[in-house]
Coordinates of C-alpha atoms in Angstrom, one line a residue:
Chain A
M1 CA -0.1 -0.3 -0.2
E2 CA 1.3 3.3 -1.2
S3 CA 1.0 6.1 1.5
F4 CA 2.0 9.9 2.1
K5 CA 4.6 11.2 3.5
K6 CA 4.2 14.3 5.3
R7 CA 6.8 15.7 8.5
R8 CA 10.4 13.5 8.6
L9 CA 12.0 13.1 12.2
V10 CA 14.8 12.0 12.8
I11 CA 17.2 10.8 16.1
K12 CA 20.5 10.3 16.4
G13 CA 21.7 8.3 19.1
F14 CA 25.3 9.1 20.6
L15 CA 26.0 6.0 22.9
I16 CA 27.6 7.2 26.6
N17 CA 29.4 5.1 28.6
E18 CA 31.2 7.0 31.4
V19 CA 29.4 9.5 33.8
A20 CA 31.8 12.2 36.2
F21 CA 31.7 15.3 37.6
S22 CA 34.0 18.5 36.1
E23 CA 34.2 22.3 36.0
A24 CA 31.5 21.5 33.0
T25 CA 28.7 19.7 31.4
L26 CA 30.8 18.7 28.7
I27 CA 30.5 15.2 25.8
T28 CA 33.4 14.2 24.5
R29 CA 33.0 10.0 22.7
N30 CA 31.3 8.6 25.1
S31 CA 32.2 9.9 27.9
L32 CA 29.8 13.3 29.8
T33 CA 31.2 15.1 32.4
L34 CA 28.3 17.5 34.1
D35 CA 29.4 20.3 36.2
K36 CA 29.7 20.0 39.5
K37 CA 27.6 23.2 40.8
Y38 CA 24.8 20.8 39.8
Q39 CA 26.4 18.5 42.3
T40 CA 24.6 19.0 45.3
G41 CA 22.6 22.5 46.7
S42 CA 20.9 23.6 50.3
L43 CA 18.9 26.5 51.3
D44 CA 22.5 27.3 53.9
S45 CA 24.7 27.1 50.5
S46 CA 25.0 30.6 49.0
H47 CA 24.6 28.2 45.4
E48 CA 23.5 30.0 42.1
L49 CA 21.1 27.4 41.4
M50 CA 19.1 27.0 44.9
K51 CA 18.2 30.4 44.5
S52 CA 15.7 30.2 41.8
Y53 CA 13.6 26.9 43.9
E54 CA 14.2 28.1 47.1
D55 CA 9.8 28.3 47.7
H56 CA 9.9 24.6 48.2
V57 CA 13.0 22.9 47.8
H58 CA 14.9 22.1 50.8
S59 CA 18.3 20.8 49.3
Y60 CA 19.1 18.4 46.2
E61 CA 21.7 15.9 45.5
T62 CA 23.3 14.7 41.8
R63 CA 25.0 11.7 41.4
A64 CA 25.8 9.1 38.6
I65 CA 25.2 4.9 39.6
Y66 CA 27.1 2.3 37.9
P67 CA 24.7 -0.7 36.8
D68 CA 27.2 -2.4 39.4
E69 CA 26.5 0.5 41.8
R70 CA 22.2 0.0 42.4
D71 CA 22.4 -2.3 45.3
I72 CA 21.5 1.9 47.8
Q73 CA 18.8 3.2 49.5
V74 CA 16.6 5.0 47.6
N75 CA 13.8 8.1 48.2
S76 CA 10.7 7.1 46.4
I77 CA 11.0 7.5 42.1
M78 CA 8.8 10.4 40.5
D79 CA 10.6 9.9 37.4
F80 CA 12.5 8.1 34.9
V81 CA 13.8 11.0 32.5
P82 CA 15.6 10.1 28.7
V83 CA 18.1 12.8 28.2
S84 CA 17.0 14.2 24.6
T85 CA 17.1 17.8 22.5
K86 CA 15.7 19.1 19.7
V87 CA 18.7 20.5 17.1
L88 CA 17.0 21.0 13.8
G89 CA 12.9 22.4 13.8
K90 CA 10.3 22.0 16.6
M91 CA 8.6 18.5 18.7
G92 CA 7.5 15.8 15.5
E93 CA 10.4 17.2 13.2
G94 CA 13.2 18.0 12.2
I95 CA 16.3 16.5 14.4
S96 CA 16.9 15.4 17.7
H97 CA 19.9 14.0 19.3
T98 CA 19.4 11.0 22.3
L99 CA 21.7 9.8 24.5
M100 CA 22.0 6.3 25.3
G101 CA 23.1 4.2 28.3
V102 CA 22.2 6.4 30.2
T103 CA 19.3 7.4 32.0
V104 CA 18.5 10.3 34.7
M105 CA 16.3 9.3 37.4
L106 CA 14.2 11.8 40.2
T107 CA 13.5 10.6 43.4
G108 CA 11.9 13.0 46.4
I109 CA 11.5 13.5 49.8
D110 CA 10.2 16.4 52.3
S111 CA 12.6 17.2 54.6
E112 CA 10.5 15.6 57.5
G113 CA 10.6 11.9 55.7
V114 CA 7.3 12.1 54.1
Q115 CA 8.3 10.4 50.2
A116 CA 7.0 12.0 47.5
A117 CA 4.6 9.3 46.2
E118 CA 0.2 9.4 46.0
F119 CA -0.7 6.4 46.0
G120 CA 1.5 3.7 47.5
S121 CA 6.0 4.7 47.2
S122 CA 9.2 2.6 45.7
E123 CA 12.3 4.3 47.8
G124 CA 14.2 1.1 49.1
I125 CA 16.9 -0.8 47.6
L126 CA 17.2 0.4 44.0
Q127 CA 18.0 -2.8 43.1
E128 CA 15.1 -3.9 44.2
Q129 CA 12.1 -1.4 43.6
V130 CA 12.7 -0.9 39.8
S131 CA 11.4 -3.6 37.3
W132 CA 14.8 -3.0 34.6
G133 CA 14.6 -3.5 30.7
K134 CA 11.4 -1.9 30.6
P135 CA 10.0 0.0 27.9
G136 CA 9.3 3.0 30.8
T137 CA 12.6 1.9 33.3
P138 CA 16.0 1.9 32.5
N139 CA 17.7 -0.6 30.5
H140 CA 20.0 -3.7 32.8
N141 CA 23.1 -1.8 31.8
D142 CA 22.5 1.7 31.8
I143 CA 24.4 4.9 33.7
I144 CA 21.3 6.4 35.6
I145 CA 22.4 10.2 36.6
H146 CA 20.4 10.6 39.9
V147 CA 18.7 13.4 41.3
D148 CA 17.5 13.5 44.8
V149 CA 15.6 16.1 46.0
T150 CA 14.4 17.1 49.7
L151 CA 11.5 19.5 49.7
K152 CA 10.6 21.4 52.2
E153 CA 8.0 20.1 55.0
G154 CA 4.8 19.7 53.8
S155 CA 5.9 20.4 49.9
T156 CA 5.6 16.6 48.2
K157 CA 1.2 17.4 48.7
I158 CA 1.3 20.8 46.7
R159 CA 1.8 20.8 43.4
D160 CA 3.7 23.5 43.2
G161 CA 6.4 21.5 45.8
I162 CA 6.1 18.7 42.7
N163 CA 6.9 21.1 40.2
R164 CA 9.4 22.8 41.4
C165 CA 11.6 19.3 41.6
H166 CA 10.8 18.3 38.2
E167 CA 11.5 21.8 37.1
L168 CA 14.9 21.9 39.4
C169 CA 15.4 18.2 38.0
D170 CA 14.5 19.8 34.1
E171 CA 17.6 22.6 34.6
I172 CA 20.2 20.1 35.2
V173 CA 19.2 17.6 32.4
G174 CA 18.9 21.2 30.7
S175 CA 23.1 21.4 31.0
I176 CA 23.6 18.3 29.4
R177 CA 21.2 18.9 26.2
R178 CA 23.4 22.1 25.8
A179 CA 26.2 19.7 25.2
L180 CA 24.2 17.4 23.5
K181 CA 22.9 19.7 20.7
K182 CA 26.3 20.4 19.8
L183 CA 28.0 16.8 18.9
D184 CA 28.5 16.4 15.1
G185 CA 25.0 14.6 14.2
R186 CA 27.8 12.9 11.3
S187 CA 29.0 11.7 14.4
C188 CA 26.4 9.4 16.4
D189 CA 25.8 5.5 16.8
E190 CA 22.0 5.2 15.5
R191 CA 20.2 6.8 13.5
H192 CA 16.0 6.0 13.3
E193 CA 13.9 7.5 11.1
F194 CA 10.3 8.2 11.8
Y195 CA 7.5 10.2 9.1
D196 CA 3.7 10.9 10.4
E197 CA 2.0 9.7 7.1
I198 CA -1.4 9.1 5.7
K199 CA -1.8 5.5 5.0
P200 CA -4.9 5.7 1.9
G201 CA -7.2 2.2 2.0
G202 CA -5.5 1.7 5.8
K203 CA -7.7 0.9 8.8
K204 CA -7.8 4.2 10.2
V205 CA -6.6 4.2 13.8
V206 CA -6.8 6.6 17.1
I207 CA -4.9 6.1 20.3
L208 CA -6.1 6.9 23.2
K209 CA -4.2 7.3 25.9
Q210 CA -5.9 8.6 29.5
V211 CA -3.2 10.7 31.8
A212 CA -3.0 11.4 35.3
G213 CA -4.3 15.4 35.8
Q214 CA -5.9 14.8 39.6
G215 CA -3.5 17.3 41.2
A216 CA 0.6 17.3 42.8
M217 CA 2.2 13.4 42.2
S218 CA -1.1 13.3 39.5
D219 CA -0.3 15.4 36.4
T220 CA 0.9 15.5 33.0
R221 CA 2.6 17.8 31.1
L222 CA 2.8 18.4 27.0
L223 CA 5.0 19.4 24.7
S224 CA 7.6 21.4 26.3
K225 CA 10.4 23.5 24.3
E226 CA 13.0 20.5 24.5
P227 CA 11.6 16.2 24.8
A228 CA 11.0 14.9 27.7
G229 CA 11.1 18.6 29.5
Y230 CA 8.8 20.7 31.5
E231 CA 9.4 23.7 30.7
S232 CA 6.5 25.9 28.9
G233 CA 5.4 22.4 28.5
R234 CA 1.3 22.9 29.5
S235 CA 0.0 20.9 32.6
I236 CA -3.5 18.9 31.4
I237 CA -4.8 20.1 34.8
D238 CA -4.6 23.7 33.4
L239 CA -6.1 22.0 30.0
G240 CA -8.7 21.1 32.1
N241 CA -8.1 17.7 31.2
L242 CA -9.8 17.9 27.9
P243 CA -8.8 15.8 25.1
V244 CA -5.4 17.0 23.2
L245 CA -4.4 15.1 20.1
L246 CA -0.4 14.5 19.0
T247 CA 1.2 13.3 15.5
P248 CA 2.6 10.6 16.0
N249 CA 5.8 12.2 15.9
E250 CA 5.4 14.8 18.5
Y251 CA 4.7 11.7 21.1
R252 CA 7.7 9.9 20.2
D253 CA 9.7 13.1 20.7
G254 CA 8.8 13.5 23.9
A255 CA 5.8 15.1 23.4
L256 CA 4.2 13.9 26.8
R257 CA 6.5 14.4 30.6
A258 CA 4.8 12.2 33.3
M259 CA 4.4 14.1 36.8
H260 CA 3.3 11.5 38.8
Chain B
M1 CA -7.1 5.4 45.0
G2 CA -4.9 6.3 41.2
I3 CA -1.5 5.0 40.0
G4 CA 1.2 2.8 42.0
P5 CA 4.5 2.8 41.0
S6 CA 4.2 -0.6 39.6
T7 CA 1.4 0.6 36.8
K8 CA 3.0 4.3 36.3
E9 CA 4.0 5.3 32.7
T10 CA 7.0 7.2 33.5
T11 CA 8.0 10.1 30.4
L12 CA 10.4 7.1 29.5
H13 CA 7.5 5.1 28.7
H14 CA 5.5 7.5 26.6
F15 CA 9.5 8.2 24.9
R16 CA 8.9 4.7 23.8
D17 CA 5.7 3.9 23.6
P18 CA 5.3 -0.6 22.1
I19 CA 1.7 1.1 21.2
L20 CA 2.9 3.6 19.3
D21 CA 5.5 1.1 17.9
V22 CA 3.4 -1.7 17.2
V23 CA 0.7 1.1 15.8
S24 CA 2.4 3.0 13.5
R25 CA 5.0 0.1 12.3
D26 CA 1.4 -1.8 10.3
A27 CA 1.6 -1.8 6.9
D28 CA -3.2 -2.3 7.2
I29 CA -3.0 0.8 9.7
D30 CA -3.6 4.5 9.1
L31 CA -2.3 5.8 12.5
L32 CA -4.4 9.3 12.1
G33 CA -3.1 10.5 15.8
V34 CA -2.4 9.7 20.1
V35 CA -5.8 10.9 21.7
V36 CA -4.0 12.1 25.7
V37 CA -6.9 12.8 28.2
G38 CA -6.4 13.5 31.3
T39 CA -8.6 11.7 34.7
P40 CA -10.4 15.0 36.3
Q41 CA -11.5 14.6 39.9
V42 CA -14.7 15.2 40.0
N43 CA -17.2 12.8 38.5
E44 CA -19.2 15.3 36.2
E45 CA -15.9 16.5 34.9
K46 CA -14.9 12.9 33.9
Y47 CA -18.5 13.2 31.7
F48 CA -17.1 15.8 30.3
V49 CA -13.9 15.2 28.7
G50 CA -15.3 11.7 28.2
K51 CA -17.6 12.7 25.8
R52 CA -15.8 16.0 23.9
T53 CA -12.8 12.7 23.6
A54 CA -15.8 10.2 21.9
T55 CA -17.0 12.8 19.8
W56 CA -14.0 14.3 18.4
I57 CA -12.7 10.3 17.3
E58 CA -16.2 10.2 15.4
A59 CA -15.5 12.9 13.8
M60 CA -11.7 11.5 12.8
R61 CA -13.6 9.3 11.1
A62 CA -11.7 6.5 12.9
D63 CA -12.4 2.9 12.2
G64 CA -11.3 1.6 15.9
V65 CA -9.8 2.6 19.0
I66 CA -6.4 2.2 21.7
F67 CA -7.4 2.9 24.7
S68 CA -4.6 2.9 27.1
V69 CA -5.6 4.0 31.4
D70 CA -2.4 5.2 34.0
G71 CA -3.7 4.5 37.0
W72 CA -7.2 1.9 37.9
G73 CA -9.7 2.3 41.3
N74 CA -10.7 6.0 40.8
S75 CA -9.3 6.7 37.2
H76 CA -11.2 3.4 35.5
V77 CA -14.7 5.9 36.1
D78 CA -12.8 8.0 33.8
Y79 CA -12.0 4.9 31.7
E80 CA -15.6 3.9 31.4
N81 CA -17.6 6.7 31.0
T82 CA -14.9 7.0 28.0
F83 CA -14.9 3.5 26.5
R84 CA -19.1 4.0 26.3
E85 CA -19.1 7.3 24.9
I86 CA -17.0 5.2 22.3
G87 CA -19.3 2.9 21.9
Q88 CA -22.0 4.1 21.5
R89 CA -21.4 5.5 18.8
G90 CA -20.4 2.4 17.1
I91 CA -16.5 2.9 16.6
P92 CA -15.2 -0.6 17.7
A93 CA -12.1 0.3 20.5
V94 CA -9.6 -2.7 22.4
G95 CA -8.3 -1.4 25.9
L96 CA -4.8 -2.1 27.6
S97 CA -5.7 -1.7 31.0
F98 CA -3.4 -2.9 34.9
I99 CA -6.5 -5.0 36.4
G100 CA -4.4 -8.4 38.0
T101 CA -6.5 -9.7 41.3
Q102 CA -6.8 -6.0 43.6
A103 CA -8.3 -3.8 40.2
R104 CA -11.1 -5.3 39.3
F105 CA -13.2 -2.6 37.8
V106 CA -14.8 -1.0 40.1
V107 CA -17.5 0.1 36.7
E108 CA -17.9 -1.8 33.5
N109 CA -20.1 -1.6 30.2
E110 CA -20.6 -3.9 27.4
Y111 CA -18.3 -2.2 25.2
M112 CA -15.7 -3.5 27.6
D113 CA -15.1 -7.5 26.7
T114 CA -11.6 -6.7 25.1
V115 CA -9.6 -5.0 27.7
V116 CA -5.8 -6.4 28.3
D117 CA -4.9 -7.1 31.5
I118 CA -1.3 -5.3 31.3
N119 CA -0.7 -7.1 35.3
K120 CA 2.2 -8.9 35.3
N121 CA 2.6 -10.2 39.2
Q122 CA 1.9 -13.9 39.7
E123 CA -0.5 -12.4 43.0
G124 CA -1.9 -9.5 40.8
I125 CA -1.6 -6.7 43.3
E126 CA 0.1 -3.4 43.3
T127 CA 3.7 -4.0 44.7
E128 CA 5.2 -0.8 44.5
V129 CA 8.1 -1.9 42.2
V130 CA 9.0 0.5 39.5
G131 CA 8.0 -0.6 35.8
E132 CA 6.8 -4.5 36.9
N133 CA 3.0 -3.7 36.0
S134 CA 3.5 -1.2 33.5
L135 CA 2.6 -3.0 29.5
V136 CA 5.1 -3.8 27.1
N137 CA 5.6 -4.6 23.3
L138 CA 3.7 -8.1 23.5
D139 CA 0.6 -6.3 25.6
A140 CA 0.9 -3.7 22.2
R141 CA 0.5 -6.4 20.0
K142 CA -2.4 -7.9 21.7
A143 CA -5.0 -5.0 21.6
L144 CA -3.7 -4.6 18.5
A145 CA -4.9 -8.0 17.2
L146 CA -8.1 -7.3 19.0
L147 CA -9.0 -4.5 17.1
K148 CA -8.2 -5.7 14.0
L149 CA -11.0 -8.3 14.7
K150 CA -13.0 -6.3 15.9
M151 CA -13.3 -3.8 13.5
K152 CA -13.5 -6.9 10.8
L153 CA -16.3 -8.4 13.1
K154 CA -18.4 -4.5 12.5
M155 CA -17.8 -4.9 8.6
R156 CA -19.1 -8.5 8.4
K157 CA -22.2 -7.1 10.2
G158 CA -22.2 -4.0 7.9
N159 CA -21.9 -0.3 9.0
T160 CA -25.5 0.5 10.8
K161 CA -23.7 1.1 13.9

């Protein structure tokens, strides 16, 4: 059957097998270094990044967890996030660069020990609290960039508090995105091409997804500036939970951010 | 009740959603798009967004719908209603939901006869292990196969409803 190809999305994958902290966020060959200013921050420090989050955030810590280091205690897992960035075009078309071999993990708790969770929480030994290698979890050999946020007392139950966790995490990921944008596309390790297409004569099918939209730890953000990002996205709660139509390419380019 | 760790669709899950992968690769399917609808708290709102969704899908002249839900319990109230709205418009729909032993539908209707249970746990419960009961490629393939069957049956019966 002949199809009419419309918008093209190219996703270029870059493999990372080393993550460390240094003076600046850089990607060289298969190695990612993160600016050490993102490593820790707390209210009592004079940290630049913390200033804009002090309404809800008490402190945060970022670390790299290698596959053989998962036998550690972590707070409730709020999200696993891919690192991807637009290089050309807007969400759903053009070119995106995506890191392979690394996944960001966001965990959260408040200063009184209340986990950031709504309907069951997943704190515990990391190795045991995740079913690895699923579509929504890191692969068995992925390095995890762990962003652990401690909110002020009570903020895990407030929508703004949860939003701030994601925003802070997104800002840290943002520094990696800026480095990822600069990579020469020709040096990618994988290249995938997708089209939004019309297949005349084919059965017309809609994918319908019912997502979270009830408040703190139950929200979904759509169409942020960057793939799987937070900044400038629209909350489905603020959109009245009404249906939003995405093209297949917008969806696979990271139009949704899970906020639960 | 809402969304537990074992079923929750993380941002990474959306990024590499098996439903999109399976449906968009199928040469016989003309994928119209991905409709995302929220789960409001108040019943009146649940009915409102469900009806708007079904109205839209009907206007898209869809032959079929694959309908997944993140969460259970309270979320199944919305799910049942949206299923009904789509079904009453004569559009075949196949669902994907965590059911197991713990999340049997609190409400259901005649249009929910083909819902793939994405439970992976032996006891059929929310385990608080992230990703354990999330939907995988095989679930998506089952759903698409069921939808093809349902659409075929409808063709045979004629397009009256």
